[in-house]
PDB file of C-alpha atoms in Angstrom:
ATOM      1  CA  MET S 274      -0.042  14.088 -23.265  1.00 50.00           C
ATOM      2  CA  LYS S 275       3.748  13.445 -22.657  1.00 66.00           C
ATOM      3  CA  ARG S 276       4.789  10.175 -21.163  1.00 61.00           C
ATOM      4  CA  LYS S 277       6.335  11.348 -17.950  1.00 63.00           C
ATOM      5  CA  GLU S 278       2.195  12.609 -16.896  1.00 78.00           C
ATOM      6  CA  ILE S 279       0.948   9.201 -17.670  1.00 88.00           C
ATOM      7  CA  TYR S 280       2.512   7.924 -14.573  1.00 90.00           C
ATOM      8  CA  SER S 281       1.645  10.312 -12.527  1.00 89.00           C
ATOM      9  CA  LYS S 282      -0.527   7.765 -10.158  1.00 92.00           C
ATOM     10  CA  GLU S 283       2.465   5.969  -9.918  1.00 92.00           C
ATOM     11  CA  TYR S 284       4.733   8.353  -9.472  1.00 89.00           C
ATOM     12  CA  LEU S 285       2.441   9.529  -6.631  1.00 90.00           C
ATOM     13  CA  LEU S 286       2.327   6.039  -4.808  1.00 92.00           C
ATOM     14  CA  LEU S 287       5.836   5.566  -5.216  1.00 90.00           C
ATOM     15  CA  TRP S 288       6.392   8.911  -3.366  1.00 87.00           C
ATOM     16  CA  ASN S 289       4.048   8.745  -0.925  1.00 89.00           C
ATOM     17  CA  LEU S 290       5.727   5.192  -0.247  1.00 90.00           C
ATOM     18  CA  MET S 291       9.425   6.986  -0.537  1.00 86.00           C
ATOM     19  CA  MET S 292       8.867   9.463   1.176  1.00 85.00           C
ATOM     20  CA  SER S 293       8.938   7.685   4.568  1.00 82.00           C
ATOM     21  CA  LEU S 294      12.723   7.419   4.325  1.00 79.00           C
ATOM     22  CA  GLU S 295      12.893  11.183   3.381  1.00 74.00           C
ATOM     23  CA  SER S 296      10.612  12.184   6.451  1.00 75.00           C
ATOM     24  CA  ASN S 297      13.329  11.023   8.665  1.00 69.00           C
ATOM     25  CA  VAL S 298      16.061  13.265   7.544  1.00 68.00           C
ATOM     26  CA  VAL S 299      15.362  15.899  10.047  1.00 68.00           C
ATOM     27  CA  THR S 300      18.803  17.060  11.370  1.00 77.00           C
ATOM     28  CA  ASN S 301      22.723  16.869  10.954  1.00 80.00           C
ATOM     29  CA  GLU S 302      22.492  13.540  12.490  1.00 83.00           C
ATOM     30  CA  GLU S 303      19.890  12.157  10.919  1.00 78.00           C
ATOM     31  CA  ALA S 304      21.271  13.222   7.314  1.00 77.00           C
ATOM     32  CA  ASP S 305      24.901  11.629   7.874  1.00 81.00           C
ATOM     33  CA  PHE S 306      22.975   8.343   9.495  1.00 82.00           C
ATOM     34  CA  MET S 307      20.940   7.907   6.463  1.00 80.00           C
ATOM     35  CA  PHE S 308      24.043   8.622   3.807  1.00 81.00           C
ATOM     36  CA  SER S 309      25.748   6.056   5.271  1.00 83.00           C
ATOM     37  CA  PHE S 310      23.637   2.888   3.864  1.00 84.00           C
ATOM     38  CA  ASN S 311      24.175   2.802  -0.019  1.00 85.00           C
ATOM     39  CA  MET S 312      20.968   1.861  -1.965  1.00 85.00           C
ATOM     40  CA  ASN S 313      22.967   0.116  -4.264  1.00 87.00           C
ATOM     41  CA  ASN S 314      23.411  -2.699  -1.780  1.00 91.00           C
ATOM     42  CA  LYS S 315      20.663  -4.697  -1.203  1.00 93.00           C
ATOM     43  CA  GLU S 316      21.890  -5.502   2.939  1.00 95.00           C
ATOM     44  CA  ASP S 317      22.160  -1.117   3.370  1.00 92.00           C
ATOM     45  CA  ALA S 318      18.549  -0.844   1.687  1.00 91.00           C
ATOM     46  CA  THR S 319      16.725  -3.520   3.538  1.00 95.00           C
ATOM     47  CA  LYS S 320      17.802  -2.409   6.824  1.00 94.00           C
ATOM     48  CA  LEU S 321      16.913   0.778   5.762  1.00 90.00           C
ATOM     49  CA  PHE S 322      13.336   0.477   4.502  1.00 92.00           C
ATOM     50  CA  ASN S 323      13.035  -2.342   8.106  1.00 95.00           C
ATOM     51  CA  LEU S 324      13.695   0.662   9.648  1.00 91.00           C
ATOM     52  CA  TYR S 325      11.298   3.527   8.129  1.00 89.00           C
ATOM     53  CA  VAL S 326       9.118   1.874   5.553  1.00 93.00           C
ATOM     54  CA  LYS S 327       7.758  -1.499   6.464  1.00 96.00           C
ATOM     55  CA  ASP S 328       5.342  -0.163   9.428  1.00 94.00           C
ATOM     56  CA  TYR S 329       4.355   2.971   6.640  1.00 94.00           C
ATOM     57  CA  PHE S 330       3.340  -0.525   4.305  1.00 96.00           C
ATOM     58  CA  LEU S 331       2.165  -2.962   7.104  1.00 97.00           C
ATOM     59  CA  SER S 332      -0.683  -0.025   7.764  1.00 96.00           C
ATOM     60  CA  LEU S 333      -1.798   0.795   4.345  1.00 96.00           C
ATOM     61  CA  ASN S 334      -5.047  -1.599   3.765  1.00 97.00           C
ATOM     62  CA  LYS S 335      -4.708  -4.590   1.123  1.00 97.00           C
ATOM     63  CA  GLU S 336      -6.373  -2.526  -1.645  1.00 97.00           C
ATOM     64  CA  LYS S 337      -3.624   0.636  -0.656  1.00 97.00           C
ATOM     65  CA  GLN S 338      -0.383  -2.049  -0.855  1.00 97.00           C
ATOM     66  CA  ASP S 339      -1.331  -3.605  -4.517  1.00 97.00           C
ATOM     67  CA  GLU S 340      -2.167  -0.499  -5.638  1.00 97.00           C
ATOM     68  CA  ILE S 341       1.512   0.432  -4.975  1.00 97.00           C
ATOM     69  CA  LEU S 342       2.401  -3.278  -5.930  1.00 98.00           C
ATOM     70  CA  CYS S 343       0.906  -2.709  -9.105  1.00 97.00           C
ATOM     71  CA  ALA S 344       2.438   0.839  -9.545  1.00 96.00           C
ATOM     72  CA  ILE S 345       5.842  -0.823  -9.237  1.00 96.00           C
ATOM     73  CA  ASN S 346       4.599  -3.364 -12.053  1.00 97.00           C
ATOM     74  CA  LYS S 347       3.453  -0.823 -14.488  1.00 95.00           C
ATOM     75  CA  LEU S 348       6.944   1.629 -14.061  1.00 93.00           C
ATOM     76  CA  LEU S 349       8.693  -1.859 -14.317  1.00 94.00           C
ATOM     77  CA  LEU S 350       7.159  -1.918 -17.261  1.00 94.00           C
ATOM     78  CA  ALA S 351       8.017   1.408 -18.736  1.00 91.00           C
ATOM     79  CA  GLU S 352      10.912   3.326 -20.558  1.00 88.00           C
ATOM     80  CA  ARG S 353      14.125   2.615 -18.316  1.00 88.00           C
ATOM     81  CA  ASN S 354      13.755   7.460 -18.585  1.00 88.00           C
ATOM     82  CA  ILE S 355      10.196   6.656 -16.979  1.00 86.00           C
ATOM     83  CA  VAL S 356      12.208   5.610 -13.425  1.00 87.00           C
ATOM     84  CA  ASP S 357      14.932   7.062 -14.107  1.00 85.00           C
ATOM     85  CA  TYR S 358      13.083  10.592 -13.647  1.00 82.00           C
ATOM     86  CA  PHE S 359      10.906   9.712 -10.771  1.00 83.00           C
ATOM     87  CA  PHE S 360      14.492   9.029  -8.580  1.00 79.00           C
ATOM     88  CA  GLU S 361      16.014  12.257 -10.923  1.00 78.00           C
ATOM     89  CA  CYS S 362      13.012  15.344 -10.179  1.00 72.00           C
ATOM     90  CA  GLU S 363      10.605  13.712  -8.040  1.00 60.00           C
ATOM     91  CA  PHE S 364      12.269  11.917  -5.196  1.00 63.00           C
ATOM     92  CA  GLY S 365      15.781  12.385  -3.519  1.00 65.00           C
ATOM     93  CA  PHE S 366      16.881  10.277  -1.849  1.00 62.00           C
ATOM     94  CA  ALA S 367      19.027  11.416   1.959  1.00 56.00           C
ATOM     95  CA  ALA S 368      20.957   8.169   1.075  1.00 60.00           C
ATOM     96  CA  LYS S 369      23.555   6.495  -1.173  1.00 68.00           C
ATOM     97  CA  GLU S 370      20.844   7.090  -4.503  1.00 75.00           C
ATOM     98  CA  PRO S 371      21.128   3.739  -6.207  1.00 83.00           C
ATOM     99  CA  ASP S 372      23.152   3.353  -9.313  1.00 86.00           C
ATOM    100  CA  ASP S 373      20.337   1.564 -11.665  1.00 90.00           C
ATOM    101  CA  THR S 374      16.523   3.115 -10.772  1.00 89.00           C
ATOM    102  CA  GLN S 375      15.030  -0.260 -12.012  1.00 92.00           C
ATOM    103  CA  GLU S 376      17.303  -3.114 -10.560  1.00 94.00           C
ATOM    104  CA  PHE S 377      16.451  -0.251  -7.038  1.00 92.00           C
ATOM    105  CA  LEU S 378      13.256  -0.518  -7.925  1.00 94.00           C
ATOM    106  CA  LYS S 379      12.521  -4.659  -8.680  1.00 96.00           C
ATOM    107  CA  LEU S 380      14.483  -4.609  -4.453  1.00 96.00           C
ATOM    108  CA  VAL S 381      11.600  -2.217  -3.428  1.00 95.00           C
ATOM    109  CA  LYS S 382       8.793  -4.415  -4.807  1.00 97.00           C
ATOM    110  CA  GLU S 383      11.382  -8.469  -3.249  1.00 97.00           C
ATOM    111  CA  ILE S 384      11.530  -6.332  -0.017  1.00 97.00           C
ATOM    112  CA  LEU S 385       7.214  -4.896  -0.085  1.00 98.00           C
ATOM    113  CA  ASN S 386       6.139  -8.396  -1.103  1.00 97.00           C
ATOM    114  CA  LEU S 387       8.383  -9.842   1.576  1.00 97.00           C
ATOM    115  CA  TYR S 388       6.563  -8.171   3.656  1.00 97.00           C
ATOM    116  CA  LEU S 389       3.142  -8.950   3.434  1.00 96.00           C
ATOM    117  CA  ARG S 390       3.964 -13.146   3.055  1.00 94.00           C
ATOM    118  CA  THR S 391       5.068 -12.417   6.960  1.00 82.00           C
TER     119      THR S 391
END
């Protein structure tokens, strides 16, 4: 089995979470708005997640939230190319893509954990 196939469940969980961002880009105006955000910038990423991901994530039951966080942890322990593959091939951003996908994934985890604490 290919290494990327081993992570298919994690990819799917992360893809569903991240689609909250992409599904909000329908018009040119929305794309322009999203593209103004830099996913390398913590404040920009947090703002976009607050706008588009927070409600989705908090609407999930605790088991699904934990599953997503576990998937992120598993991907963070994987080789860098596994995480890079997800962002290059499985998911594309409307906003400026992060330069370091592992650091971005750590930020995603931090943001999601913050949602659970508030």
